[in-house]
């Protein structure tokens, strides 16, 4: 089996499983005042410090959540509501057109329920948001912008955004800037402090950690209205009993991933380049999407004209190659990717695309499995595409 | 269980590679299970046919909600087969829904299930399956198929040979219907015994893409109101309609006539004329049909001569009569019914049977007494 879907989720690290297992066998609510509670709280706080150190943030800037989707929702909804409460004129939300649905659908919900005016920042043909684009959008009416959210690196095409420059643009008008860094941590140099962003989403399961554990890094001077009300945990921004084992898993996974980031990035870049070269050798007309160099080390995203992504995926799956047509979707129905469409691709190209994402368990033999299978698979899928086109 | 010609061609050491179309209902789940039992290499596929699938199923209608896809996926889990959802919404909209609307607009009464079998399951899906290296498509239709012959299901009440009779021998040669030798009750019992959660799922009824069952509103939304007259055979105006597409020959309810009939006899739709934008109504006797003209016959196993006796069926369920069928020089055919039928609508299929064996089908264009 060749698993090339690390952007969907990564195999858990043995160290993380051990640490979490040990934690899970101990009782204690981190909010309790007795010895067991104090022990749990100490574990949580040590994990908080550990995560803060890994991401170059202060411990008080860490808000533990139930994962990336929750962190994104909390950031964009919470900051929007807080900014609007401070000044009713702040209704505009600027997000890139290629955000993950956790941001995109959250801001669209704000548009339909909380009078937000959502503006999608266009990207270029390799999927980058230009700082000028953001500056122009803000300058149209700076006082009305509630927040800006642009992801650090795109989950589908792997393009890395000029995050510091974008954050700097927003800060020229004192507008808070959120970034979804779910795909970036572990292979890119993600520093909360140096990046200048005000809020940053991270999740454990993309780093060899557990599902359902994430964090929102939130500057102390950014107000955020809570979405979950209750016991007042996590700066009163995110109530709920802390998942001690999850917090341990997230922090350890992040520490391990960040610790070997340079070596991992280098290794994955090599594998990625071999995979791209192999695909282009086997299928010369394939097109690699995204930025040629400013891309995640483990990401290969390719379009195969005349093929349905569904067919490609099924044929590769049957050959033991696990990849994706885009981001994993609960309904299981592939829609043309909004990311590719935003980059100017036509629907047929968008539908005939595959994402291979490499991660900590990837090897050369995984790459060879794809390269060995892709030629025949594309040929067969193309025939199927033609078969369907003929009767139209 | 018997499959078709393609089965005979396979050697025992290379399992047949089949695609099981899984709607999320009990029939297709058991059909897939039987395919697995047969030792075939089975892959399950759910066809997403709706552009905006509802999250949850409502009532017995609809077959394309996310919940249905999940039911199909759970059945595939239980069977241990790979499962995918394929998006055929665009093809379905063009080949089934648009056709449905256009047929009503033209004053005919379409059967979308039949069109879906013809254009989607055994065309778009089958073509794709064959190109991807599959040998056949397996479905949960209640019909028997063996040696190129399509027969009624042993469960007369659930028989679906009518909506399959539009398939060509070529299409049928790549089709497998594993349920034809079982009754629906047996299928449900088998599903329960196999631990399939869909064992008790209600049968789907009506038209899957009209979730609330209101066909008239569905059509009005797409075609707009086109008010006109409802008249009797003499042309006397008896009421108004909002569009001829809202009517089917033989329809009695929903006419909203302002002038009562003489003697209080119920009135029925006799004919529909989109050209003059009128609907003609009259009493039941005027609905009687003894002869039916058809176009575009499709033969599964044709009789040798150009004139033969058989049984014809005019609706998905019921309306069966012995008949004498004559092939016309223009490529169409005429059926002379032994037992007159009432309310035969143009656009519906006429399916010819020899006993329980399907001979072929044709599309009804005109009727006479």
PDB file of N, CA, C and O in Angstrom, chain A residues 308-318 329-336 347 351 377 379-392, chain B residues 17 19 43 45 48 51 53 66 69-70 73 82 84-88 90-91 95 118-119 122-125 127-134 170-171:
ATOM      1  N   UNK A 308     -11.723  11.817 -15.531  1.00  0.00           N
ATOM      2  CA  UNK A 308     -12.461  12.181 -14.327  1.00  0.00           C
ATOM      3  C   UNK A 308     -11.590  11.813 -13.125  1.00  0.00           C
ATOM      4  O   UNK A 308     -11.053  10.705 -13.063  1.00  0.00           O
ATOM      5  N   UNK A 309     -11.466  12.747 -12.193  1.00  0.00           N
ATOM      6  CA  UNK A 309     -10.690  12.468 -10.991  1.00  0.00           C
ATOM      7  C   UNK A 309     -11.185  11.219 -10.270  1.00  0.00           C
ATOM      8  O   UNK A 309     -10.404  10.424  -9.748  1.00  0.00           O
ATOM      9  N   UNK A 310     -12.520  11.030 -10.265  1.00  0.00           N
ATOM     10  CA  UNK A 310     -13.120   9.852  -9.631  1.00  0.00           C
ATOM     11  C   UNK A 310     -12.563   8.559 -10.213  1.00  0.00           C
ATOM     12  O   UNK A 310     -12.283   7.602  -9.494  1.00  0.00           O
ATOM     13  N   UNK A 311     -12.458   8.528 -11.541  1.00  0.00           N
ATOM     14  CA  UNK A 311     -11.971   7.320 -12.205  1.00  0.00           C
ATOM     15  C   UNK A 311     -10.504   7.086 -11.859  1.00  0.00           C
ATOM     16  O   UNK A 311     -10.095   5.957 -11.565  1.00  0.00           O
ATOM     17  N   UNK A 312      -9.721   8.151 -11.907  1.00  0.00           N
ATOM     18  CA  UNK A 312      -8.288   8.044 -11.592  1.00  0.00           C
ATOM     19  C   UNK A 312      -8.110   7.499 -10.176  1.00  0.00           C
ATOM     20  O   UNK A 312      -7.311   6.592  -9.937  1.00  0.00           O
ATOM     21  N   UNK A 313      -8.869   8.073  -9.242  1.00  0.00           N
ATOM     22  CA  UNK A 313      -8.732   7.675  -7.842  1.00  0.00           C
ATOM     23  C   UNK A 313      -9.077   6.199  -7.662  1.00  0.00           C
ATOM     24  O   UNK A 313      -8.360   5.459  -6.992  1.00  0.00           O
ATOM     25  N   UNK A 314     -10.186   5.777  -8.292  1.00  0.00           N
ATOM     26  CA  UNK A 314     -10.597   4.381  -8.129  1.00  0.00           C
ATOM     27  C   UNK A 314      -9.570   3.418  -8.703  1.00  0.00           C
ATOM     28  O   UNK A 314      -9.245   2.395  -8.095  1.00  0.00           O
ATOM     29  N   UNK A 315      -9.059   3.747  -9.873  1.00  0.00           N
ATOM     30  CA  UNK A 315      -8.081   2.857 -10.516  1.00  0.00           C
ATOM     31  C   UNK A 315      -6.789   2.786  -9.703  1.00  0.00           C
ATOM     32  O   UNK A 315      -6.187   1.720  -9.555  1.00  0.00           O
ATOM     33  N   UNK A 316      -6.355   3.918  -9.168  1.00  0.00           N
ATOM     34  CA  UNK A 316      -5.139   3.920  -8.341  1.00  0.00           C
ATOM     35  C   UNK A 316      -5.380   3.177  -7.027  1.00  0.00           C
ATOM     36  O   UNK A 316      -4.526   2.417  -6.569  1.00  0.00           O
ATOM     37  N   UNK A 317      -6.550   3.379  -6.452  1.00  0.00           N
ATOM     38  CA  UNK A 317      -6.924   2.703  -5.208  1.00  0.00           C
ATOM     39  C   UNK A 317      -6.838   1.182  -5.416  1.00  0.00           C
ATOM     40  O   UNK A 317      -6.312   0.440  -4.578  1.00  0.00           O
ATOM     41  N   UNK A 318      -7.350   0.735  -6.564  1.00  0.00           N
ATOM     42  CA  UNK A 318      -7.323  -0.702  -6.867  1.00  0.00           C
ATOM     43  C   UNK A 318      -5.892  -1.212  -6.992  1.00  0.00           C
ATOM     44  O   UNK A 318      -5.631  -2.400  -6.820  1.00  0.00           O
ATOM     45  N   UNK A 329     -13.969  14.836   1.368  1.00  0.00           N
ATOM     46  CA  UNK A 329     -15.293  15.451   1.434  1.00  0.00           C
ATOM     47  C   UNK A 329     -16.259  14.468   2.038  1.00  0.00           C
ATOM     48  O   UNK A 329     -16.313  13.314   1.633  1.00  0.00           O
ATOM     49  N   UNK A 330     -17.029  14.929   3.006  1.00  0.00           N
ATOM     50  CA  UNK A 330     -17.890  14.011   3.754  1.00  0.00           C
ATOM     51  C   UNK A 330     -18.937  13.352   2.872  1.00  0.00           C
ATOM     52  O   UNK A 330     -19.258  12.199   3.030  1.00  0.00           O
ATOM     53  N   UNK A 331     -19.468  14.074   1.922  1.00  0.00           N
ATOM     54  CA  UNK A 331     -20.513  13.507   1.077  1.00  0.00           C
ATOM     55  C   UNK A 331     -19.937  12.507   0.089  1.00  0.00           C
ATOM     56  O   UNK A 331     -20.649  11.685  -0.450  1.00  0.00           O
ATOM     57  N   UNK A 332     -18.651  12.578  -0.123  1.00  0.00           N
ATOM     58  CA  UNK A 332     -18.036  11.635  -1.028  1.00  0.00           C
ATOM     59  C   UNK A 332     -18.259  11.977  -2.490  1.00  0.00           C
ATOM     60  O   UNK A 332     -17.884  11.245  -3.373  1.00  0.00           O
ATOM     61  N   UNK A 333     -18.889  13.096  -2.743  1.00  0.00           N
ATOM     62  CA  UNK A 333     -19.097  13.509  -4.127  1.00  0.00           C
ATOM     63  C   UNK A 333     -18.056  14.551  -4.490  1.00  0.00           C
ATOM     64  O   UNK A 333     -17.879  15.522  -3.779  1.00  0.00           O
ATOM     65  N   UNK A 334     -17.357  14.312  -5.571  1.00  0.00           N
ATOM     66  CA  UNK A 334     -16.332  15.273  -5.933  1.00  0.00           C
ATOM     67  C   UNK A 334     -16.960  16.415  -6.710  1.00  0.00           C
ATOM     68  O   UNK A 334     -17.673  16.207  -7.675  1.00  0.00           O
ATOM     69  N   UNK A 335     -16.739  17.573  -6.239  1.00  0.00           N
ATOM     70  CA  UNK A 335     -17.157  18.774  -6.942  1.00  0.00           C
ATOM     71  C   UNK A 335     -15.905  19.366  -7.564  1.00  0.00           C
ATOM     72  O   UNK A 335     -14.824  19.176  -7.029  1.00  0.00           O
ATOM     73  N   UNK A 336     -16.058  20.079  -8.683  1.00  0.00           N
ATOM     74  CA  UNK A 336     -14.866  20.749  -9.220  1.00  0.00           C
ATOM     75  C   UNK A 336     -14.281  21.646  -8.131  1.00  0.00           C
ATOM     76  O   UNK A 336     -15.017  22.361  -7.462  1.00  0.00           O
ATOM     77  N   UNK A 347     -13.624  23.788 -15.786  1.00  0.00           N
ATOM     78  CA  UNK A 347     -14.216  22.727 -14.964  1.00  0.00           C
ATOM     79  C   UNK A 347     -13.663  21.343 -15.289  1.00  0.00           C
ATOM     80  O   UNK A 347     -13.448  20.529 -14.402  1.00  0.00           O
ATOM     81  N   UNK A 351     -11.912  18.921 -12.664  1.00  0.00           N
ATOM     82  CA  UNK A 351     -12.438  17.601 -12.303  1.00  0.00           C
ATOM     83  C   UNK A 351     -11.437  16.486 -12.547  1.00  0.00           C
ATOM     84  O   UNK A 351     -11.545  15.421 -11.949  1.00  0.00           O
ATOM     85  N   UNK A 377      -3.161   4.021 -15.760  1.00  0.00           N
ATOM     86  CA  UNK A 377      -4.383   4.506 -15.112  1.00  0.00           C
ATOM     87  C   UNK A 377      -4.959   5.702 -15.870  1.00  0.00           C
ATOM     88  O   UNK A 377      -6.162   5.781 -16.130  1.00  0.00           O
ATOM     89  N   UNK A 379      -4.460   6.451 -18.994  1.00  0.00           N
ATOM     90  CA  UNK A 379      -4.945   6.012 -20.302  1.00  0.00           C
ATOM     91  C   UNK A 379      -6.351   5.413 -20.179  1.00  0.00           C
ATOM     92  O   UNK A 379      -7.253   5.726 -20.950  1.00  0.00           O
ATOM     93  N   UNK A 380      -6.516   4.572 -19.182  1.00  0.00           N
ATOM     94  CA  UNK A 380      -7.814   3.917 -18.974  1.00  0.00           C
ATOM     95  C   UNK A 380      -8.884   4.930 -18.566  1.00  0.00           C
ATOM     96  O   UNK A 380      -9.995   4.912 -19.080  1.00  0.00           O
ATOM     97  N   UNK A 381      -8.525   5.826 -17.665  1.00  0.00           N
ATOM     98  CA  UNK A 381      -9.499   6.841 -17.227  1.00  0.00           C
ATOM     99  C   UNK A 381      -9.873   7.751 -18.386  1.00  0.00           C
ATOM    100  O   UNK A 381     -11.008   8.220 -18.479  1.00  0.00           O
ATOM    101  N   UNK A 382      -8.944   7.994 -19.279  1.00  0.00           N
ATOM    102  CA  UNK A 382      -9.235   8.853 -20.424  1.00  0.00           C
ATOM    103  C   UNK A 382     -10.226   8.157 -21.360  1.00  0.00           C
ATOM    104  O   UNK A 382     -11.128   8.778 -21.891  1.00  0.00           O
ATOM    105  N   UNK A 383     -10.033   6.852 -21.521  1.00  0.00           N
ATOM    106  CA  UNK A 383     -11.000   6.108 -22.343  1.00  0.00           C
ATOM    107  C   UNK A 383     -12.396   6.197 -21.729  1.00  0.00           C
ATOM    108  O   UNK A 383     -13.387   6.360 -22.420  1.00  0.00           O
ATOM    109  N   UNK A 384     -12.444   6.076 -20.403  1.00  0.00           N
ATOM    110  CA  UNK A 384     -13.739   6.173 -19.714  1.00  0.00           C
ATOM    111  C   UNK A 384     -14.328   7.566 -19.890  1.00  0.00           C
ATOM    112  O   UNK A 384     -15.527   7.728 -20.072  1.00  0.00           O
ATOM    113  N   UNK A 385     -13.471   8.576 -19.852  1.00  0.00           N
ATOM    114  CA  UNK A 385     -13.933   9.948 -20.048  1.00  0.00           C
ATOM    115  C   UNK A 385     -14.491  10.128 -21.447  1.00  0.00           C
ATOM    116  O   UNK A 385     -15.539  10.747 -21.647  1.00  0.00           O
ATOM    117  N   UNK A 386     -13.815   9.536 -22.421  1.00  0.00           N
ATOM    118  CA  UNK A 386     -14.283   9.620 -23.813  1.00  0.00           C
ATOM    119  C   UNK A 386     -15.588   8.870 -23.969  1.00  0.00           C
ATOM    120  O   UNK A 386     -16.523   9.339 -24.607  1.00  0.00           O
ATOM    121  N   UNK A 387     -15.679   7.701 -23.336  1.00  0.00           N
ATOM    122  CA  UNK A 387     -16.897   6.891 -23.437  1.00  0.00           C
ATOM    123  C   UNK A 387     -18.088   7.702 -22.967  1.00  0.00           C
ATOM    124  O   UNK A 387     -19.161   7.640 -23.548  1.00  0.00           O
ATOM    125  N   UNK A 388     -17.873   8.475 -21.918  1.00  0.00           N
ATOM    126  CA  UNK A 388     -18.969   9.286 -21.403  1.00  0.00           C
ATOM    127  C   UNK A 388     -19.229  10.504 -22.274  1.00  0.00           C
ATOM    128  O   UNK A 388     -20.331  10.997 -22.345  1.00  0.00           O
ATOM    129  N   UNK A 389     -18.193  10.988 -22.943  1.00  0.00           N
ATOM    130  CA  UNK A 389     -18.360  12.202 -23.741  1.00  0.00           C
ATOM    131  C   UNK A 389     -19.093  11.906 -25.044  1.00  0.00           C
ATOM    132  O   UNK A 389     -19.870  12.707 -25.526  1.00  0.00           O
ATOM    133  N   UNK A 390     -18.866  10.706 -25.597  1.00  0.00           N
ATOM    134  CA  UNK A 390     -19.382  10.377 -26.922  1.00  0.00           C
ATOM    135  C   UNK A 390     -20.892  10.540 -27.023  1.00  0.00           C
ATOM    136  O   UNK A 390     -21.407  11.072 -27.986  1.00  0.00           O
ATOM    137  N   UNK A 391     -21.601  10.066 -25.992  1.00  0.00           N
ATOM    138  CA  UNK A 391     -23.061  10.051 -26.087  1.00  0.00           C
ATOM    139  C   UNK A 391     -23.694  11.380 -25.717  1.00  0.00           C
ATOM    140  O   UNK A 391     -24.898  11.498 -25.720  1.00  0.00           O
ATOM    141  N   UNK A 392     -22.895  12.314 -25.375  1.00  0.00           N
ATOM    142  CA  UNK A 392     -23.458  13.594 -24.988  1.00  0.00           C
ATOM    143  C   UNK A 392     -24.214  14.250 -26.134  1.00  0.00           C
ATOM    144  O   UNK A 392     -23.798  14.200 -27.268  1.00  0.00           O
TER     145      UNK A 392
ATOM    146  N   UNK B  17     -15.340  -9.032 -13.153  1.00  0.00           N
ATOM    147  CA  UNK B  17     -15.145  -7.767 -12.465  1.00  0.00           C
ATOM    148  C   UNK B  17     -16.397  -6.932 -12.698  1.00  0.00           C
ATOM    149  O   UNK B  17     -16.690  -6.542 -13.825  1.00  0.00           O
ATOM    150  N   UNK B  19     -19.357  -3.881 -11.465  1.00  0.00           N
ATOM    151  CA  UNK B  19     -19.644  -2.648 -10.748  1.00  0.00           C
ATOM    152  C   UNK B  19     -21.079  -2.760 -10.244  1.00  0.00           C
ATOM    153  O   UNK B  19     -22.009  -2.935 -11.042  1.00  0.00           O
ATOM    154  N   UNK B  43     -17.110  -3.963  -7.046  1.00  0.00           N
ATOM    155  CA  UNK B  43     -16.887  -2.597  -6.570  1.00  0.00           C
ATOM    156  C   UNK B  43     -18.242  -1.909  -6.515  1.00  0.00           C
ATOM    157  O   UNK B  43     -19.011  -1.991  -7.472  1.00  0.00           O
ATOM    158  N   UNK B  45     -20.715   1.358  -6.358  1.00  0.00           N
ATOM    159  CA  UNK B  45     -20.740   2.766  -6.747  1.00  0.00           C
ATOM    160  C   UNK B  45     -22.123   3.325  -6.467  1.00  0.00           C
ATOM    161  O   UNK B  45     -23.128   2.707  -6.806  1.00  0.00           O
ATOM    162  N   UNK B  48     -24.444   9.819  -7.630  1.00  0.00           N
ATOM    163  CA  UNK B  48     -24.994  11.067  -7.115  1.00  0.00           C
ATOM    164  C   UNK B  48     -25.702  11.741  -8.284  1.00  0.00           C
ATOM    165  O   UNK B  48     -25.069  12.138  -9.253  1.00  0.00           O
ATOM    166  N   UNK B  51     -27.984  17.648  -8.035  1.00  0.00           N
ATOM    167  CA  UNK B  51     -26.962  18.700  -7.950  1.00  0.00           C
ATOM    168  C   UNK B  51     -26.873  19.266  -6.545  1.00  0.00           C
ATOM    169  O   UNK B  51     -25.834  19.722  -6.123  1.00  0.00           O
ATOM    170  N   UNK B  53     -27.832  17.687  -3.243  1.00  0.00           N
ATOM    171  CA  UNK B  53     -28.412  16.604  -2.458  1.00  0.00           C
ATOM    172  C   UNK B  53     -28.834  17.083  -1.074  1.00  0.00           C
ATOM    173  O   UNK B  53     -28.141  17.875  -0.438  1.00  0.00           O
ATOM    174  N   UNK B  66     -27.618  12.586   0.883  1.00  0.00           N
ATOM    175  CA  UNK B  66     -26.354  12.164   1.468  1.00  0.00           C
ATOM    176  C   UNK B  66     -26.576  10.938   2.362  1.00  0.00           C
ATOM    177  O   UNK B  66     -25.753  10.034   2.424  1.00  0.00           O
ATOM    178  N   UNK B  69     -26.536   7.898   0.239  1.00  0.00           N
ATOM    179  CA  UNK B  69     -25.154   7.554  -0.107  1.00  0.00           C
ATOM    180  C   UNK B  69     -24.478   6.862   1.071  1.00  0.00           C
ATOM    181  O   UNK B  69     -23.744   5.878   0.900  1.00  0.00           O
ATOM    182  N   UNK B  70     -24.764   7.347   2.280  1.00  0.00           N
ATOM    183  CA  UNK B  70     -24.173   6.733   3.470  1.00  0.00           C
ATOM    184  C   UNK B  70     -24.720   5.328   3.712  1.00  0.00           C
ATOM    185  O   UNK B  70     -23.982   4.433   4.128  1.00  0.00           O
ATOM    186  N   UNK B  73     -22.923   3.163   1.416  1.00  0.00           N
ATOM    187  CA  UNK B  73     -21.542   3.014   1.880  1.00  0.00           C
ATOM    188  C   UNK B  73     -21.471   2.018   3.031  1.00  0.00           C
ATOM    189  O   UNK B  73     -20.556   1.192   3.096  1.00  0.00           O
ATOM    190  N   UNK B  82     -14.860  -2.298  -2.065  1.00  0.00           N
ATOM    191  CA  UNK B  82     -14.553  -0.871  -2.246  1.00  0.00           C
ATOM    192  C   UNK B  82     -15.822  -0.132  -2.670  1.00  0.00           C
ATOM    193  O   UNK B  82     -16.705  -0.721  -3.305  1.00  0.00           O
ATOM    194  N   UNK B  84     -17.416   3.818  -3.977  1.00  0.00           N
ATOM    195  CA  UNK B  84     -17.183   5.199  -4.403  1.00  0.00           C
ATOM    196  C   UNK B  84     -18.512   5.856  -4.742  1.00  0.00           C
ATOM    197  O   UNK B  84     -19.489   5.190  -5.039  1.00  0.00           O
ATOM    198  N   UNK B  85     -18.504   7.162  -4.676  1.00  0.00           N
ATOM    199  CA  UNK B  85     -19.654   7.927  -5.151  1.00  0.00           C
ATOM    200  C   UNK B  85     -19.245   8.604  -6.444  1.00  0.00           C
ATOM    201  O   UNK B  85     -18.217   9.285  -6.487  1.00  0.00           O
ATOM    202  N   UNK B  86     -20.007   8.372  -7.461  1.00  0.00           N
ATOM    203  CA  UNK B  86     -19.717   9.020  -8.745  1.00  0.00           C
ATOM    204  C   UNK B  86     -20.796  10.033  -9.047  1.00  0.00           C
ATOM    205  O   UNK B  86     -21.982   9.766  -8.902  1.00  0.00           O
ATOM    206  N   UNK B  87     -20.355  11.161  -9.505  1.00  0.00           N
ATOM    207  CA  UNK B  87     -21.255  12.268  -9.775  1.00  0.00           C
ATOM    208  C   UNK B  87     -21.782  12.175 -11.209  1.00  0.00           C
ATOM    209  O   UNK B  87     -21.047  12.425 -12.156  1.00  0.00           O
ATOM    210  N   UNK B  88     -23.048  11.828 -11.333  1.00  0.00           N
ATOM    211  CA  UNK B  88     -23.677  11.810 -12.646  1.00  0.00           C
ATOM    212  C   UNK B  88     -24.794  12.850 -12.718  1.00  0.00           C
ATOM    213  O   UNK B  88     -25.705  12.743 -13.535  1.00  0.00           O
ATOM    214  N   UNK B  90     -24.930  15.882 -13.701  1.00  0.00           N
ATOM    215  CA  UNK B  90     -25.044  16.663 -14.931  1.00  0.00           C
ATOM    216  C   UNK B  90     -25.734  15.841 -16.024  1.00  0.00           C
ATOM    217  O   UNK B  90     -26.638  16.320 -16.701  1.00  0.00           O
ATOM    218  N   UNK B  91     -25.278  14.603 -16.165  1.00  0.00           N
ATOM    219  CA  UNK B  91     -25.890  13.719 -17.172  1.00  0.00           C
ATOM    220  C   UNK B  91     -27.367  13.469 -16.840  1.00  0.00           C
ATOM    221  O   UNK B  91     -28.217  13.437 -17.708  1.00  0.00           O
ATOM    222  N   UNK B  95     -30.224  14.234 -19.401  1.00  0.00           N
ATOM    223  CA  UNK B  95     -30.844  13.099 -20.088  1.00  0.00           C
ATOM    224  C   UNK B  95     -32.151  12.644 -19.464  1.00  0.00           C
ATOM    225  O   UNK B  95     -32.962  11.994 -20.118  1.00  0.00           O
ATOM    226  N   UNK B 118     -32.073   3.625 -19.300  1.00  0.00           N
ATOM    227  CA  UNK B 118     -31.590   3.662 -20.671  1.00  0.00           C
ATOM    228  C   UNK B 118     -30.378   4.578 -20.838  1.00  0.00           C
ATOM    229  O   UNK B 118     -29.408   4.223 -21.503  1.00  0.00           O
ATOM    230  N   UNK B 119     -30.441   5.768 -20.191  1.00  0.00           N
ATOM    231  CA  UNK B 119     -29.418   6.785 -20.439  1.00  0.00           C
ATOM    232  C   UNK B 119     -28.333   6.866 -19.362  1.00  0.00           C
ATOM    233  O   UNK B 119     -27.224   7.304 -19.641  1.00  0.00           O
ATOM    234  N   UNK B 122     -27.405   2.205 -17.715  1.00  0.00           N
ATOM    235  CA  UNK B 122     -26.883   1.288 -18.726  1.00  0.00           C
ATOM    236  C   UNK B 122     -26.347   2.024 -19.950  1.00  0.00           C
ATOM    237  O   UNK B 122     -26.269   1.468 -21.031  1.00  0.00           O
ATOM    238  N   UNK B 123     -25.999   3.281 -19.722  1.00  0.00           N
ATOM    239  CA  UNK B 123     -25.322   4.017 -20.789  1.00  0.00           C
ATOM    240  C   UNK B 123     -24.138   4.749 -20.163  1.00  0.00           C
ATOM    241  O   UNK B 123     -23.005   4.300 -20.240  1.00  0.00           O
ATOM    242  N   UNK B 124     -24.415   5.856 -19.491  1.00  0.00           N
ATOM    243  CA  UNK B 124     -23.315   6.633 -18.912  1.00  0.00           C
ATOM    244  C   UNK B 124     -22.492   5.786 -17.944  1.00  0.00           C
ATOM    245  O   UNK B 124     -21.266   5.723 -18.035  1.00  0.00           O
ATOM    246  N   UNK B 125     -23.182   5.115 -17.022  1.00  0.00           N
ATOM    247  CA  UNK B 125     -22.457   4.313 -16.024  1.00  0.00           C
ATOM    248  C   UNK B 125     -21.813   3.087 -16.674  1.00  0.00           C
ATOM    249  O   UNK B 125     -20.646   2.785 -16.416  1.00  0.00           O
ATOM    250  N   UNK B 127     -20.962   2.555 -19.820  1.00  0.00           N
ATOM    251  CA  UNK B 127     -19.852   2.929 -20.703  1.00  0.00           C
ATOM    252  C   UNK B 127     -18.589   3.190 -19.888  1.00  0.00           C
ATOM    253  O   UNK B 127     -17.492   2.766 -20.241  1.00  0.00           O
ATOM    254  N   UNK B 128     -18.789   3.913 -18.802  1.00  0.00           N
ATOM    255  CA  UNK B 128     -17.638   4.252 -17.970  1.00  0.00           C
ATOM    256  C   UNK B 128     -17.069   3.003 -17.313  1.00  0.00           C
ATOM    257  O   UNK B 128     -15.849   2.822 -17.250  1.00  0.00           O
ATOM    258  N   UNK B 129     -17.972   2.145 -16.852  1.00  0.00           N
ATOM    259  CA  UNK B 129     -17.533   0.904 -16.203  1.00  0.00           C
ATOM    260  C   UNK B 129     -16.726   0.050 -17.182  1.00  0.00           C
ATOM    261  O   UNK B 129     -15.643  -0.444 -16.842  1.00  0.00           O
ATOM    262  N   UNK B 130     -17.235  -0.098 -18.392  1.00  0.00           N
ATOM    263  CA  UNK B 130     -16.530  -0.933 -19.369  1.00  0.00           C
ATOM    264  C   UNK B 130     -15.164  -0.337 -19.687  1.00  0.00           C
ATOM    265  O   UNK B 130     -14.164  -1.049 -19.756  1.00  0.00           O
ATOM    266  N   UNK B 131     -15.140   0.982 -19.866  1.00  0.00           N
ATOM    267  CA  UNK B 131     -13.860   1.624 -20.182  1.00  0.00           C
ATOM    268  C   UNK B 131     -12.867   1.485 -19.036  1.00  0.00           C
ATOM    269  O   UNK B 131     -11.659   1.423 -19.248  1.00  0.00           O
ATOM    270  N   UNK B 132     -13.376   1.416 -17.819  1.00  0.00           N
ATOM    271  CA  UNK B 132     -12.482   1.315 -16.661  1.00  0.00           C
ATOM    272  C   UNK B 132     -12.093  -0.132 -16.372  1.00  0.00           C
ATOM    273  O   UNK B 132     -11.399  -0.410 -15.404  1.00  0.00           O
ATOM    274  N   UNK B 133     -12.551  -1.053 -17.216  1.00  0.00           N
ATOM    275  CA  UNK B 133     -12.105  -2.435 -17.073  1.00  0.00           C
ATOM    276  C   UNK B 133     -13.085  -3.363 -16.400  1.00  0.00           C
ATOM    277  O   UNK B 133     -12.741  -4.505 -16.074  1.00  0.00           O
ATOM    278  N   UNK B 134     -14.318  -2.898 -16.180  1.00  0.00           N
ATOM    279  CA  UNK B 134     -15.329  -3.782 -15.608  1.00  0.00           C
ATOM    280  C   UNK B 134     -16.007  -4.568 -16.726  1.00  0.00           C
ATOM    281  O   UNK B 134     -16.043  -4.139 -17.878  1.00  0.00           O
ATOM    282  N   UNK B 170     -27.253  -5.329 -26.562  1.00  0.00           N
ATOM    283  CA  UNK B 170     -25.874  -4.984 -26.218  1.00  0.00           C
ATOM    284  C   UNK B 170     -25.771  -4.485 -24.774  1.00  0.00           C
ATOM    285  O   UNK B 170     -24.887  -4.896 -24.020  1.00  0.00           O
ATOM    286  N   UNK B 171     -26.694  -3.622 -24.386  1.00  0.00           N
ATOM    287  CA  UNK B 171     -26.702  -3.136 -23.003  1.00  0.00           C
ATOM    288  C   UNK B 171     -26.965  -4.286 -22.032  1.00  0.00           C
ATOM    289  O   UNK B 171     -26.300  -4.413 -21.006  1.00  0.00           O
TER     290      UNK B 171
END
